[in-house]
Every structure is written in structure tokens, then in C-alpha cells.
Coordinates of C-alpha atoms in Angstrom, one line a residue:
X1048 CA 12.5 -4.0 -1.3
X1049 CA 15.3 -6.4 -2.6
X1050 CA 14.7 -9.2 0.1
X1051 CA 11.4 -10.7 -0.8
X1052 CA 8.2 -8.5 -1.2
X1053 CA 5.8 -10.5 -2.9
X1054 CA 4.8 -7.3 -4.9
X1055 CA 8.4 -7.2 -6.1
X1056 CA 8.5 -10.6 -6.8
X1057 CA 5.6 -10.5 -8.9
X1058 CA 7.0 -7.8 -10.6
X1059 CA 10.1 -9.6 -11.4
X1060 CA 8.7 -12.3 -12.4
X1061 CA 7.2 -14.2 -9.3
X1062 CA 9.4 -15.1 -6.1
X1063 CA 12.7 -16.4 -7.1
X1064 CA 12.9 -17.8 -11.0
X1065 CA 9.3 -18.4 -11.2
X1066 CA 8.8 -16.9 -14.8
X1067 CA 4.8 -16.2 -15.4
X1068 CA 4.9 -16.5 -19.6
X1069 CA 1.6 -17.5 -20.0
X1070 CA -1.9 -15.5 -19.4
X1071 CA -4.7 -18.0 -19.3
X1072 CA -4.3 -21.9 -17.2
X1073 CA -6.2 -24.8 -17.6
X1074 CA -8.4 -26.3 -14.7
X1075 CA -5.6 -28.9 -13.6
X1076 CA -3.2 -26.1 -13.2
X1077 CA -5.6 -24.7 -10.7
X1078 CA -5.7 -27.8 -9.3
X1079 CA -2.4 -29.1 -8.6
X1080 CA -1.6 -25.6 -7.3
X1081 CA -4.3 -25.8 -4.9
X1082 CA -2.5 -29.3 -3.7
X1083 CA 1.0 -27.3 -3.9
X1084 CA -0.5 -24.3 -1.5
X1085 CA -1.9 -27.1 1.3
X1086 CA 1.9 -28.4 1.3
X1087 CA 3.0 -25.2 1.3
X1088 CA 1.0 -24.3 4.6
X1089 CA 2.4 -27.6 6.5
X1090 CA 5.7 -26.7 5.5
X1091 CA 5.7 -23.1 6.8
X1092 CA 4.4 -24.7 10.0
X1093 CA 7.5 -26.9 10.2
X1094 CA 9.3 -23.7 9.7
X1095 CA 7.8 -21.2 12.4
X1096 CA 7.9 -23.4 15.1
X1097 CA 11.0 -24.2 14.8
X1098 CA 13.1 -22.6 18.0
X1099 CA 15.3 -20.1 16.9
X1100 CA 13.8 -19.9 13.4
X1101 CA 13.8 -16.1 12.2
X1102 CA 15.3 -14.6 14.8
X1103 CA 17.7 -11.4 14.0
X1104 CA 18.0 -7.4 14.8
X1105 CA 14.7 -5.5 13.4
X1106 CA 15.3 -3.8 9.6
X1107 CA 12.8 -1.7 8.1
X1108 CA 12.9 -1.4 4.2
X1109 CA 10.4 0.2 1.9
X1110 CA 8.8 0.5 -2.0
X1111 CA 7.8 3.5 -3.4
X1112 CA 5.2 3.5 -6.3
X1113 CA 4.9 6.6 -8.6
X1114 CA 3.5 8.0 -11.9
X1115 CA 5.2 9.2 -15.2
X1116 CA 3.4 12.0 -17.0
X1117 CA 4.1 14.1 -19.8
X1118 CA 4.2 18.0 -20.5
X1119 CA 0.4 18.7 -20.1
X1120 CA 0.8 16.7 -17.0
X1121 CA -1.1 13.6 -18.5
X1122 CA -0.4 9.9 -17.6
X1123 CA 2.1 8.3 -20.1
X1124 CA 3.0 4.4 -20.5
X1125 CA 6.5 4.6 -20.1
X1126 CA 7.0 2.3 -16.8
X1127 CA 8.4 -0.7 -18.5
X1128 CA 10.8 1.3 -20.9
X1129 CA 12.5 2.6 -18.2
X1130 CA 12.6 0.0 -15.4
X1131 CA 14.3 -2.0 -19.3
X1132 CA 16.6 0.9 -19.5
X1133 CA 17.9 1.3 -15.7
X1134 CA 18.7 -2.6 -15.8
X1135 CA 18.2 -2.6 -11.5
X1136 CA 16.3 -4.8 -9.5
X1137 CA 15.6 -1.5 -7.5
X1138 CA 13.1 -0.6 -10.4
X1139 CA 10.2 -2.6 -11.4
X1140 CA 7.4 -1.6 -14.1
X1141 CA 3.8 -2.0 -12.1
X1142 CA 0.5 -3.1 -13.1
X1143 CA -0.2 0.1 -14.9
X1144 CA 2.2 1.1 -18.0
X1145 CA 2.2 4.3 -16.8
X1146 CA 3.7 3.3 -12.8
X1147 CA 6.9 2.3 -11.6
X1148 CA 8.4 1.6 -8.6
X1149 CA 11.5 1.6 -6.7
X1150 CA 12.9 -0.3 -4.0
X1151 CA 15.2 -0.3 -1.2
X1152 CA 17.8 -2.6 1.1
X1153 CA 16.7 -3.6 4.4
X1154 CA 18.3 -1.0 7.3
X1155 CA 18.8 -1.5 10.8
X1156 CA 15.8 -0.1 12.8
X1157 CA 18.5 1.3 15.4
X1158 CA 20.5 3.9 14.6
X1159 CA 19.4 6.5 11.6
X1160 CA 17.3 4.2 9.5
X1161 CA 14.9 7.1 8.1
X1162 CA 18.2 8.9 6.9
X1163 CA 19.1 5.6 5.2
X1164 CA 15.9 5.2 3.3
X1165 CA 15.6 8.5 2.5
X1166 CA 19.6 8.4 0.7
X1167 CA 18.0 5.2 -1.0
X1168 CA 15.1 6.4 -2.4
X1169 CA 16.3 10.1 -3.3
X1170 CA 19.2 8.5 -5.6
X1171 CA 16.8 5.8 -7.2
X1172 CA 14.1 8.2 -7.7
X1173 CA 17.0 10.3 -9.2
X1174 CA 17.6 7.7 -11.7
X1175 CA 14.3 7.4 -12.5
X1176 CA 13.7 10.9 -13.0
X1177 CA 16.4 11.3 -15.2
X1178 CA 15.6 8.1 -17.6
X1179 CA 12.0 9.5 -17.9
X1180 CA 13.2 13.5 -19.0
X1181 CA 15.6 11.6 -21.4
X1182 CA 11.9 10.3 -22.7
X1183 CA 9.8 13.8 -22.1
X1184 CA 8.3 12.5 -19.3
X1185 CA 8.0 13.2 -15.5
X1186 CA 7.8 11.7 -12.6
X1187 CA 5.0 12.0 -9.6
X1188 CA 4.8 10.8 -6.3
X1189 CA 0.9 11.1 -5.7
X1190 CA -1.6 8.5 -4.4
X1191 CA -3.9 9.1 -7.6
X1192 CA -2.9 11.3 -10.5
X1193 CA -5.4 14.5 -10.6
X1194 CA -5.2 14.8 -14.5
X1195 CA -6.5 10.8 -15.1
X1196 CA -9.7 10.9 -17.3
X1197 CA -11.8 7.7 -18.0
X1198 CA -10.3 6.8 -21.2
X1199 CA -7.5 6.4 -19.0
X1200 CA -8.4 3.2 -18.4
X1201 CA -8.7 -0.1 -20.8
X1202 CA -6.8 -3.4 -21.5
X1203 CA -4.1 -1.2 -23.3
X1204 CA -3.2 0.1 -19.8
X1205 CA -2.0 -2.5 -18.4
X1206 CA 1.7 -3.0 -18.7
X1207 CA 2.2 -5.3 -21.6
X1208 CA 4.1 -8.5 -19.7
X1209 CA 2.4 -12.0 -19.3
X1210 CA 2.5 -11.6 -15.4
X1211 CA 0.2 -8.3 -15.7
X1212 CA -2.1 -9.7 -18.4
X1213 CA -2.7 -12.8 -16.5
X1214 CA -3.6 -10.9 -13.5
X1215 CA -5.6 -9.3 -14.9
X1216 CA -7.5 -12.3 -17.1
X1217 CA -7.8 -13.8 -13.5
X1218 CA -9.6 -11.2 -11.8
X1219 CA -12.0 -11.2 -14.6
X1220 CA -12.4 -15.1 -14.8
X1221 CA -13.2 -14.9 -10.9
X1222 CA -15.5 -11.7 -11.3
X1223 CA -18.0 -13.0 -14.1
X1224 CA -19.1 -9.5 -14.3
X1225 CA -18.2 -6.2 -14.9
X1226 CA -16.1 -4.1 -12.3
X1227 CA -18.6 -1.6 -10.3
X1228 CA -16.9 1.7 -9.0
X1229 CA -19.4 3.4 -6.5
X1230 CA -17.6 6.0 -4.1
X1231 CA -19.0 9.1 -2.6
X1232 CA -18.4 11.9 -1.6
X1233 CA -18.5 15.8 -1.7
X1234 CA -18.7 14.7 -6.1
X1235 CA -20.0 10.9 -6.0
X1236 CA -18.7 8.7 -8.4
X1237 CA -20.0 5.6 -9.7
X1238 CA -19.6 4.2 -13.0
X1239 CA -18.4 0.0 -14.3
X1240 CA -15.6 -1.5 -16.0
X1241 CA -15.0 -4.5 -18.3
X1242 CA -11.8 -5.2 -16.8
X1243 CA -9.3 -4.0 -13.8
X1244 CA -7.2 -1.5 -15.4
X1245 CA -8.1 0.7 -12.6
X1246 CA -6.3 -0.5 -10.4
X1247 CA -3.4 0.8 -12.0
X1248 CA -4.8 4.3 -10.6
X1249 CA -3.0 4.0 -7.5
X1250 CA 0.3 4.3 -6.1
X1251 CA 1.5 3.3 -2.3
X1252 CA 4.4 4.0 0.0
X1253 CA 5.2 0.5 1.5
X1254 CA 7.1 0.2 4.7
X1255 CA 8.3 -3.4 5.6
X1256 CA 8.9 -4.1 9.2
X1257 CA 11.2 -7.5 10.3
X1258 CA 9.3 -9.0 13.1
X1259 CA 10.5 -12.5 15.4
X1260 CA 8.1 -14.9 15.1
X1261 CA 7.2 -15.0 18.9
X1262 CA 6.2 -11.5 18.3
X1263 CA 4.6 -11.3 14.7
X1264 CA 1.1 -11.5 16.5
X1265 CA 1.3 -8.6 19.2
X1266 CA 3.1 -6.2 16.4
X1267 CA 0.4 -7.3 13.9
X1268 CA -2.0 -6.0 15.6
X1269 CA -0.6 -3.5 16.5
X1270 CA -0.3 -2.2 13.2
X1271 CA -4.0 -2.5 12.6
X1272 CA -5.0 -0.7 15.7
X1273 CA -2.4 2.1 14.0
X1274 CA -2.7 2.2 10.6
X1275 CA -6.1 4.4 10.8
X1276 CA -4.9 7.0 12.6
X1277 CA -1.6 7.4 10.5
X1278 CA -3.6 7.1 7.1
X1279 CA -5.6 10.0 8.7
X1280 CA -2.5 12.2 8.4
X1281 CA -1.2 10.9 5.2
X1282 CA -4.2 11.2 2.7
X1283 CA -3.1 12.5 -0.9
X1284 CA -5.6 11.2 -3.7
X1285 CA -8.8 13.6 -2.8
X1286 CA -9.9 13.9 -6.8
X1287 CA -10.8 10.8 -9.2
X1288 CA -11.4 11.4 -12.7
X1289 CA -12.4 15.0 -11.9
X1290 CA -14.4 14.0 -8.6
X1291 CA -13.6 15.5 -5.2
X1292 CA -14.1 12.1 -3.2
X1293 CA -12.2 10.8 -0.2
X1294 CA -8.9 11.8 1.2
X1295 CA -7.4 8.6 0.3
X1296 CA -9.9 8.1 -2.5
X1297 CA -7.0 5.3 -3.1
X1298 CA -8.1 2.7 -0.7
X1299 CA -12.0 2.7 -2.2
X1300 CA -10.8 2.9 -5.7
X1301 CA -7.9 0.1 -5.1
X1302 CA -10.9 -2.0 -3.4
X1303 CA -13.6 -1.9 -6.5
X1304 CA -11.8 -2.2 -9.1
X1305 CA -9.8 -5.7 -8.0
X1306 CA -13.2 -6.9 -6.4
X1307 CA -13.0 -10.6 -7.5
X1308 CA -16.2 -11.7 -5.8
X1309 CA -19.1 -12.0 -8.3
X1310 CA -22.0 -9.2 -7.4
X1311 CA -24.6 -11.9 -7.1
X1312 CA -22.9 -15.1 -5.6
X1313 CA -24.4 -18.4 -5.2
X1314 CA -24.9 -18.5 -1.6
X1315 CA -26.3 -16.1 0.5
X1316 CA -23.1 -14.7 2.5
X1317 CA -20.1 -13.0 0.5
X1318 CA -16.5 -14.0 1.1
X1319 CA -14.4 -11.1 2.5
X1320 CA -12.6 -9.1 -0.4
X1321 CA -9.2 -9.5 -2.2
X1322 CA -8.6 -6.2 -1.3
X1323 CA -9.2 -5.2 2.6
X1324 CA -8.4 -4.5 5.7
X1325 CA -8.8 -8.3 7.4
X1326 CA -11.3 -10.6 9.3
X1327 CA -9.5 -10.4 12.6
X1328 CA -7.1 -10.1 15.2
X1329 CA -4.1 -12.1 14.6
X1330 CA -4.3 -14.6 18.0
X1331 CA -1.3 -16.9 17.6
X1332 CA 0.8 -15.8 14.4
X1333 CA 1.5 -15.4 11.1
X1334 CA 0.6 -18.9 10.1
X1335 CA -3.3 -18.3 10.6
X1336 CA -3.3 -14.8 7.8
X1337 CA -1.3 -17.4 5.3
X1338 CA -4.0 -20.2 6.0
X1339 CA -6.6 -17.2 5.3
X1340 CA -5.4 -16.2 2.1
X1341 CA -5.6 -19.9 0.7
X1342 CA -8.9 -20.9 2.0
X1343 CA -10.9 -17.1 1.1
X1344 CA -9.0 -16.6 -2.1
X1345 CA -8.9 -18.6 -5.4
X1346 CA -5.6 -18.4 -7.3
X1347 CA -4.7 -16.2 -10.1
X1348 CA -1.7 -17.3 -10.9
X1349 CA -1.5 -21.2 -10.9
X1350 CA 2.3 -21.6 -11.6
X1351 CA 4.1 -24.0 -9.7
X1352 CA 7.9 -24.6 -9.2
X1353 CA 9.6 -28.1 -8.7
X1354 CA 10.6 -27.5 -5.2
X1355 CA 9.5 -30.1 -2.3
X1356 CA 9.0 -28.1 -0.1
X1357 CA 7.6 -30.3 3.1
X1358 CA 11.0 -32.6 2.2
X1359 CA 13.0 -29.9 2.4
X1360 CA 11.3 -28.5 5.7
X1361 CA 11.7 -31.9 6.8
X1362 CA 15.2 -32.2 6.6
X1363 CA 15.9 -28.8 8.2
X1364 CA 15.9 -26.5 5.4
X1365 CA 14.5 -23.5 4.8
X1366 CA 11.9 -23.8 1.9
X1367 CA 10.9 -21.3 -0.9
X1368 CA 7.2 -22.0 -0.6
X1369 CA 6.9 -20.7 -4.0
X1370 CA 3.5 -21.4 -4.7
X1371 CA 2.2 -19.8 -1.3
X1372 CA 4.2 -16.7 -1.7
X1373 CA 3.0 -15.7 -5.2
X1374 CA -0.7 -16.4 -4.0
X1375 CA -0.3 -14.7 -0.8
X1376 CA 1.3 -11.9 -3.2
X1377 CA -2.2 -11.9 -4.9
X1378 CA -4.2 -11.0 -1.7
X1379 CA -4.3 -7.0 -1.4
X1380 CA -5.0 -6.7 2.4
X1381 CA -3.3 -3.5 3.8
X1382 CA -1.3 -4.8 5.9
X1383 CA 0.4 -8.3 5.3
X1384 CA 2.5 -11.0 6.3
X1385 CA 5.4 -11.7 4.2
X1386 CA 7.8 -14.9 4.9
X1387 CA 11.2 -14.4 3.1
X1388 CA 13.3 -17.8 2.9
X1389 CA 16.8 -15.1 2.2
X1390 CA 19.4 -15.7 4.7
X1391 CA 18.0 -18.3 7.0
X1392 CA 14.3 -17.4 6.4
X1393 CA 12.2 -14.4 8.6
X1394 CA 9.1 -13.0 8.5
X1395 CA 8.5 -9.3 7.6
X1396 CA 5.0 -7.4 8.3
X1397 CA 4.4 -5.0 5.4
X1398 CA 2.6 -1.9 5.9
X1399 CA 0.4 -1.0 2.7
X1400 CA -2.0 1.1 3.7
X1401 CA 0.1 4.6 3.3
X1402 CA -0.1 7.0 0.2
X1403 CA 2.9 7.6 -2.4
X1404 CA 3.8 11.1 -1.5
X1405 CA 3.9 14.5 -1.3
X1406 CA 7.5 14.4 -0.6
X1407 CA 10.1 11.8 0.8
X1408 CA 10.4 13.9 3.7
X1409 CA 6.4 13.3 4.4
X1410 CA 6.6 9.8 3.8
X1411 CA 9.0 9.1 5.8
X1412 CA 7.4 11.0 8.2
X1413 CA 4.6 8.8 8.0
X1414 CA 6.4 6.0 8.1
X1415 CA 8.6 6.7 11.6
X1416 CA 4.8 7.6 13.1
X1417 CA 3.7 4.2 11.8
X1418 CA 6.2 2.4 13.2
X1419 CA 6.7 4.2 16.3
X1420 CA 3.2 3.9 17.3
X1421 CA 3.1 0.4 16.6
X1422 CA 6.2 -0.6 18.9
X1423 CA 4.7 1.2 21.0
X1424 CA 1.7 0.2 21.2
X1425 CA 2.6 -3.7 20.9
X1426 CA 3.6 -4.4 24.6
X1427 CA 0.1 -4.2 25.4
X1428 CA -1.9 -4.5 22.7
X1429 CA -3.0 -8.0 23.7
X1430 CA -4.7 -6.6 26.9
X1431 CA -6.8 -3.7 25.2
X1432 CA -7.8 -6.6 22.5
X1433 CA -10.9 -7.7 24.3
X1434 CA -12.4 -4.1 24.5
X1435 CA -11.8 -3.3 21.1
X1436 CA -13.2 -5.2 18.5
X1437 CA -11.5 -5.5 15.1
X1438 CA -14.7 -4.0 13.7
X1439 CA -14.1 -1.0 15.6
X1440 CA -10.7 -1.1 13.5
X1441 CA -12.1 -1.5 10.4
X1442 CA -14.4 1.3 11.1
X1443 CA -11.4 3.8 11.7
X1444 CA -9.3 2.6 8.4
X1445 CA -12.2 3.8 5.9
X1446 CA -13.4 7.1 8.2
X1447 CA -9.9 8.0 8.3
X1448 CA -9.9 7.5 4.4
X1449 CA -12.7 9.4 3.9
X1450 CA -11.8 12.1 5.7
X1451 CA -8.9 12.7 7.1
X1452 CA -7.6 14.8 10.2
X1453 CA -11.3 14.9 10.8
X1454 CA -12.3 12.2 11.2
X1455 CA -13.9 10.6 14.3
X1456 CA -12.1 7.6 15.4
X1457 CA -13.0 5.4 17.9
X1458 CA -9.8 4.4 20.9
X1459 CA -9.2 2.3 23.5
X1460 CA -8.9 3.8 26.6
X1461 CA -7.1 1.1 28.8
X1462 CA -7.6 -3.0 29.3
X1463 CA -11.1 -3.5 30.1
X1464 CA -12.4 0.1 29.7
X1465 CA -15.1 1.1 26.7
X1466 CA -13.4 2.8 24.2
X1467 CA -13.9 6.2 23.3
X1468 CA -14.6 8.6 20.0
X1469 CA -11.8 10.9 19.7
X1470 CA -10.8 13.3 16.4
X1471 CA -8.3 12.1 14.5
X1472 CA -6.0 15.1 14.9
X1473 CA -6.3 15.3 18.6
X1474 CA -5.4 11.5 19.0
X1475 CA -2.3 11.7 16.7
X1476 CA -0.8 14.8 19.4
X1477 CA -1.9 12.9 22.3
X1478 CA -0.1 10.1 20.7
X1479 CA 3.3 11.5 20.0
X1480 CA 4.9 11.1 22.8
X1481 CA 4.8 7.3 23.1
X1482 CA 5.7 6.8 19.5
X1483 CA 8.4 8.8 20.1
X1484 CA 9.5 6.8 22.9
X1485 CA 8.6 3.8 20.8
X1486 CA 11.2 4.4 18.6
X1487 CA 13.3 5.6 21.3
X1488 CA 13.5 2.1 23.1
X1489 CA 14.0 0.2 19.4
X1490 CA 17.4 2.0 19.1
X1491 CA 16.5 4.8 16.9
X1492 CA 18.7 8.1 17.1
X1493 CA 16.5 10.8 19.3
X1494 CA 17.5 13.8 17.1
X1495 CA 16.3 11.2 13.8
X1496 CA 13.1 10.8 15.4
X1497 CA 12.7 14.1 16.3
X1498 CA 13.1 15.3 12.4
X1499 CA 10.6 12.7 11.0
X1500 CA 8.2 13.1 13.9
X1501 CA 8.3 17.1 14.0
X1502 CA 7.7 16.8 10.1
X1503 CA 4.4 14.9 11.1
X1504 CA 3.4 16.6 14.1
X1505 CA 3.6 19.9 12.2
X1506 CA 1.5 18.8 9.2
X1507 CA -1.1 17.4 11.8
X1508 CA -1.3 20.7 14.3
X1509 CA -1.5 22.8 10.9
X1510 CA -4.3 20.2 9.1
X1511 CA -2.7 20.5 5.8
X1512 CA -1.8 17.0 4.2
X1513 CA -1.6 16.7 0.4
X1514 CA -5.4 15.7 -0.1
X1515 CA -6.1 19.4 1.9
X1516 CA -3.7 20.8 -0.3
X1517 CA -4.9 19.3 -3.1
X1518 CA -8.5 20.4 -2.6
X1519 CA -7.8 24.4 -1.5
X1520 CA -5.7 24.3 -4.5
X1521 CA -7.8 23.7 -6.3
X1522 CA -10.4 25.5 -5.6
X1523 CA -8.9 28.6 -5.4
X1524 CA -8.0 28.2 -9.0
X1525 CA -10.9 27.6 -9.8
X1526 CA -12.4 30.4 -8.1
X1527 CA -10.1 32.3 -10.8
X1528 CA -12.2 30.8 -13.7
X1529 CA -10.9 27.7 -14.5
X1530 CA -12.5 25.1 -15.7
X1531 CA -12.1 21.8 -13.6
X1532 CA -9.8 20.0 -16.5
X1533 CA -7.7 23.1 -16.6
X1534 CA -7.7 23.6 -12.9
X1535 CA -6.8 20.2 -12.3
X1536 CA -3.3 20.6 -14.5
X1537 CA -2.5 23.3 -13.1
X1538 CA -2.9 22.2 -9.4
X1539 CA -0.8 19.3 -10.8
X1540 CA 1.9 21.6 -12.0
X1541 CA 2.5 23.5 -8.7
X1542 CA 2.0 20.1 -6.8
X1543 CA 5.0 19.3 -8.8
X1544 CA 7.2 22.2 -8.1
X1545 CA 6.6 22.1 -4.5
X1546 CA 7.8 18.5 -4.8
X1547 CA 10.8 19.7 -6.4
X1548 CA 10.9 22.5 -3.2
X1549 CA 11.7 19.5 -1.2
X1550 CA 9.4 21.5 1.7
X1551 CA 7.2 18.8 3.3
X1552 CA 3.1 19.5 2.1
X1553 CA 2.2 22.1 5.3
X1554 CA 4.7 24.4 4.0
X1555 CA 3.4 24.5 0.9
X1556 CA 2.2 27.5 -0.5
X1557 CA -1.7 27.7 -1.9
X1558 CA -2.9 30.3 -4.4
X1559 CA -4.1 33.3 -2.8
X1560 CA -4.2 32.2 0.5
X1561 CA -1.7 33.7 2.7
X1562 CA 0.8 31.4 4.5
X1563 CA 0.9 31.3 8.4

């Protein structure tokens, strides 16, 4: 998005002017932007309880993250080139040389935002597209690429700007120790890395909803009582470096190999990770996740601006709060806060958690299910709270990960009442209808809902999403004789061209199975 993700921002440079230019800081740097972050957090107090503050109509905006390849389908470092060559702020070069992303304005919720988006995105990824065949290279919207091998990944990966490189440098200061990858699965996995190239392995469709302050907290946690389910339906990276794994292999892979906590601390209790799901239900606001962030997480990036920012609250301005928003920018959780001082200041809640791809269509898809549910759900979210703890949320996000439409979730059944295991499948069609009416009451057109949702509804009923795909693929290819390398490129090359269909992923066709 153009109106303040901290991801953007990072990848423009850090929020607003703040140029990175350097990849290692000294200890006073650390410490003086410690000192800026505390001011920081009094400041944005100020700021969210003042009446009226961030108050508007709800937008919805989103980032899309995908790979470039080349003609055998491999992974090529051609990210920054192009994002140089399309000279937009809609398209930013990513941790990984061989990612990019694109971006896309804020749209009214009411009305036919998915439409909007999908306009967006289809002419950006157009652009994209066309910079990268210019180059002999592709483009693939997929949560992990199928063809990466282990020499994949190394220093050289990572995209060659001194924001990148110090990220990187500071995950390794932290860590103190190789990077341990451990995932199973129907292949386990498991293997170390001297730095955290891999994280440049995965790729995200990020929705950003605006939310008033006096109801960040209910659609917070909202979204975290959601976002299981939903990444249920939406899994697409099944296969890591030639290992059949998780459905979204993504979120353990993304996890492990930014793990900043050193294996053996010194005390006998580990901090939560960088990269998560959270500690807890949100019970006032947004303040409290910001206030997290600075006291579990040691900076990265210790780049300060010049901005006084508790002087400028003061006076009854709208601060930047550099400092906190390229830390908070530095905290991985799936779903975020983001405070955005553009146009009178508001607070957004960004939704992380989903996969890049199969096709627009299915991400979007996901996206008016995501959202819809968590409308929905955020009237009363507050009563089910004390029957549900977050761990029981916690628990959902990585079974749903692991796998998929089948997984066995655990829901609330009503305020007071023990919650209940229910498969993932059959909760998301017992769910429909109110996130239909969810979007329904936030002003969005019936017959757009009813595209997106029918989209999602018929991937769900039919239990093909691209990680299902993915996997009968290729096994029926391999059931032809090909070997696992081979088969992988070649799954990779139809997985393409149905892309290029435009069908959404259950329509898809797989090798020698008939359709139905």
C-alpha cells in the first residue's frame, strides 16, 4: 500500500525520508534509539486518546509479494532491476533479490472494493510482468517457489541495498548462532543456516483494514479468532526444497529462519518470537501490541530522525513516530497494528497471515472471507473472549497451516459455552453466511460479495486449494516417472499456465485425474 505499511516503508527506505545507508551501528545508536522508541510510545498515547483522533470511512488496501523465475522455472535476482526500471512507488524490491512486490491505494470498504483492488493489482502485476519478459524472466504468485534448491540460499540472496543487509546483519547479531530449520511433515525437513536468507523464501498477500480507534481492539481480535480458519482455505507452499511439508509450509519456514532468540538463552524462559502469531488478546487497544514490540524485541535498525515527536504531540500535531514505526516494521507477527500519521493520522490492522496466490481472483477471495468474518465476528467477540483462550487461537493458526481444509479447529460455541472441535471445511460453510452479511452491513455491493465469496465457498466444498493442487500434481507426474526435480518444474509450469487461465485453483485441471 502507498499510505504507510511499515513493510513498504522499509522497502523504500524506512517510513517517510528515513534513508538506512549503513549495515552495522554502534552500541549508542542502540541506545539512543531505545530512548527515541519510549518517547515514541508516550506520544502515540497523546495521540489515540485524543477524541476524534482517526476517525474516517473504513478502506481496505493490499500488497502483493511474488517471485521472478527464468525459462527452467528457477528463481532469478531480478527484483531490484525492475522495481529501478518501473520508477513506481507501487513496486518495491523485497528482502530476497529474487521477490518483488506491488502495492495498492486505499479503497472504500463500501461499495465494489474487491473489483477496485483487483483493477489495481491486475495492471501493476501487468507492468511487472512485462519489465521481467523484457529481462527473460517470469513472474509467480506462489507462497514458496517449488523449484528452490538449498544453494538457493546465502548472503548473495539478499537484495543488495543497505536496508536488506542490515536486516539481515541484525538478526544474526541478536541470534549468536546459526539459523535451525526443523519442520515436519509427510517429508521432514531440518537442516541450519549461517544467516537469514531464507526468509526470502516466502511471499504474502497483505490485506490492510482501516479501523477507529474505539474499535481497533474488538476487530483485532477478531481477526485472530479468523485468520485460522481462512489460512485453512488459502494454503499454497506444500513443498520446500523438494519436501512435501505443511500446507502453508510458509508460516514455519518464515518463523525459523528470522528466529532472533539465541537457542540456549541466559535465563531459563524464552521471549516470544519475532515472528508469530501474538501473546494475547488485545484488551484496551492498539497502544498495548506497540508497547509489546518495544519491550520483547531488540532493534535492528537503530536509525533515528530529528523529529520531536512528544513536542509535537503536545502541541496538537500529528507525529511521525519514526523510530517506533520502523521497529514495529521489524516485528513479523501475522497480524499487526500499523499507525499511519497521512492525512490526520489512523490506525490500520494489517492482515499477514494469507499466501501470495494462485490467482487474484483466489486472493481476493480470501481476502473478502477474511474480512467479512472479522466484521462479523467483532460485535461480539468480546463476550466469547473468556471461553476461548488465545492459546486455543494459536493452536488453530499452525493446525490450519499444517493441514489445511482438514484440519481440526477448535470454536466457540456462544459467550460462556466450552468451545468445540470442528473441521476446518465444515466451519468455513457454516460460516458463510454471517461473513456474508458482515460485508453486507459494511456497505459492500451484494452481487461483489457474492463473486469473491462463491469463488471461496467453491474451492472449500470442492477441497482443492493450491497446496492440494500442488501436491496431486505432483504426484501424478510423478507417477509418470519423473524424478522429483523434474516433476517439480513441470508442476511449476502448468501451475503457471493455469495462472495465466485466470480460473481460480478448484478449476484447475490435474494430470490424469478427470475434472468434476
Amino acid at each position: 500500500m502507498n499510505d504507510g505499511s511499515a513493510l513498504a516503508e522499509i522497502a523504500a527506505g524506512g517510513p517517510l525520508g528515513i534513508e538506512i545507508q549503513q549495515d552495522h551501528f554502534k552500541t549508542v545508536d542502540y541506545g539512543l534509539f531505545k530512548a527515541r522508541l519510549q518517547q515514541n510510545l508516550t506520544a502515540l498515547e497523546m495521540v489515540l486518546s485524543r477524541p476524534g483522533f482517526g476517525l474516517g470511512d473504513t478502506t481496505i488496501g493490499t500488497e502483493l509479494e511474488m517471485f521472478l523465475v527464468d525459462r527452467e522455472a528457477r528463481p532469478v535476482p531480478l527484483g531490484p532491476e525492475i522495481a529501478r526500471a518501473s520508477a513506481s512507488p507501487m513496486i518495491t524490491p523485497e528482502m530476497g533479490a529474487f521477490d518483488i512486490e506491488l502495492s495498492t491505494q486505499a479503497v472504500p470498504l463500501a461499495g465494489r472494493p474487491f473489483s477496485a483492488l483487483r483493477e489495481q493489482m491486475r495492471a501493476t502485476a501487468a507492468s511487472i510482468r512485462q519489465r521481467a519478459e523484457a529481462r527473460g524472466a517470469r513472474v509467480v504468485p506462489v507462497s514458496i517457489l517449488p523449484t528452490f534448491r538449498r544453494q538457493d540460499f546465502s548472503p548473495a540472496t539478499i537484495t543488495n541495498l543497505p536496508r536488506y543487509r542490515a536486516l539481515a546483519a541484525g538478526l544474526c547479531r541478536l541470534r549468536k548462532a546459526p539459523f535451525h530449520i526443523r519442520i515436519d511433515g509427510a517429508e521432514p525437513l531440518e537442516l541450519m543456516s549461517d544467516d537469514p536468507a531464507m526468509e526470502a523464501a516466502n511471499t504474502a498477500f497483505q490485506v490492510h483494514l482501516r479501523a477507529n480507534p474505539d474499535a481497533f481492539a474488538r476487530l483485532f481480535n477478531a481477526a485472530m479468532m479468523m485468520t485460522a480458519p481462512v489460512l485453512a482455505a488459502s494454503g499454497n507452499s506444500p513443498i520446500f526444497l523438494g519436501h512435501r511439508l505443511w500446507h502453508e509450509t510458509r508460516v514455519a519456514v518464515f518463523k525459523q529462519a528470522g528466529d532472533d532468540r539465541p537457542p540456549d538463552p541466559d535465563t531459563d524462559w524464552k521471549k516470544p518470537a519475532r515472528i508469530g502469531f501474538g501473546t494475547g488478546w488485545v484488551r484496551e487497544g492498539a497502544a498495548e501490541l506497540f508497547m509489546e514490540s518495544v519491550a520483547l524485541h531488540e532493534p535492528i535498525l537503530p536509525v533515528c530522525s530529528d523529529e520531536d515527536d512528544l513536542a509535537c504531540a503536545r502541541a496538537g500535531g500529528v507525529p511521525q513516530l519514526h523510530e517506533l514505526r520502523l521497529h514495529h516494521g521489524t516485528v513479523w507477527n501475522w497480524n499487526r497494528p500499523v499507525y499511519d500519521p497521512a492525512g490526520g493520522g489512523h490506525l490500520r490492522i494489517e492482515l499477514r497471515a494469507l499466501p501470495s496466490g494462485p490467482t487474484l481472483d483466489d486472493m481476493l477471495a480470501n481476502g473478502s472471507f477474511l474480512l467479512g468474518g472479522i466484521l462479523a465476528l467483532a460485535p461480539s467477540v468480546t463476550e466469547l473472549l473468556p471461553s476461548f483462550p488465545f492459546s486455543l487461537a494459536a493452536r488453530n493458526f499452525y493446525h490450519a497451516a499444517q493441514y489445511g481444509l482438514d484440519a481440526e479447529l477448535v470454536w466457540p460455541t456462544g459467550p460462556g459455552a466450552a468451545p468445540k472441535g470442528i473441521r476446518a471445511r465444515d466451519l468455513l460453510l457454516s460460516l458463510l453466511p454471517r461473513v456474508e452479511e458482515g460485508l453486507s452491513t459494511a456497505g459492500v455491493d451484494a452481487a461483489e460479495a457474492r463473486r469473491f465469496l462463491e469463488v471461496f465457498e467453491r474451492r472449500v466444498a470442492k477441497g482443492v486449494t493450491g497446496a492440494v493442487w500442488q501436491l496431486r500434481t505432483l504426484e501424478a507426474i510423478e507417477e509418470r516417472g519423473a524424478p522429483r526435480e523434474e516433476a517439480l518444474r513441470r508442476m511449476l509450469e502448468r501451475y503457471m499456465a493455469e495462472v495465466d487461465s485466470g480460473k481460480p485453483v478448484h478449476a484447475w485441471a490435474i494430470p490424469g485425474v478427470a475434472a468434476t
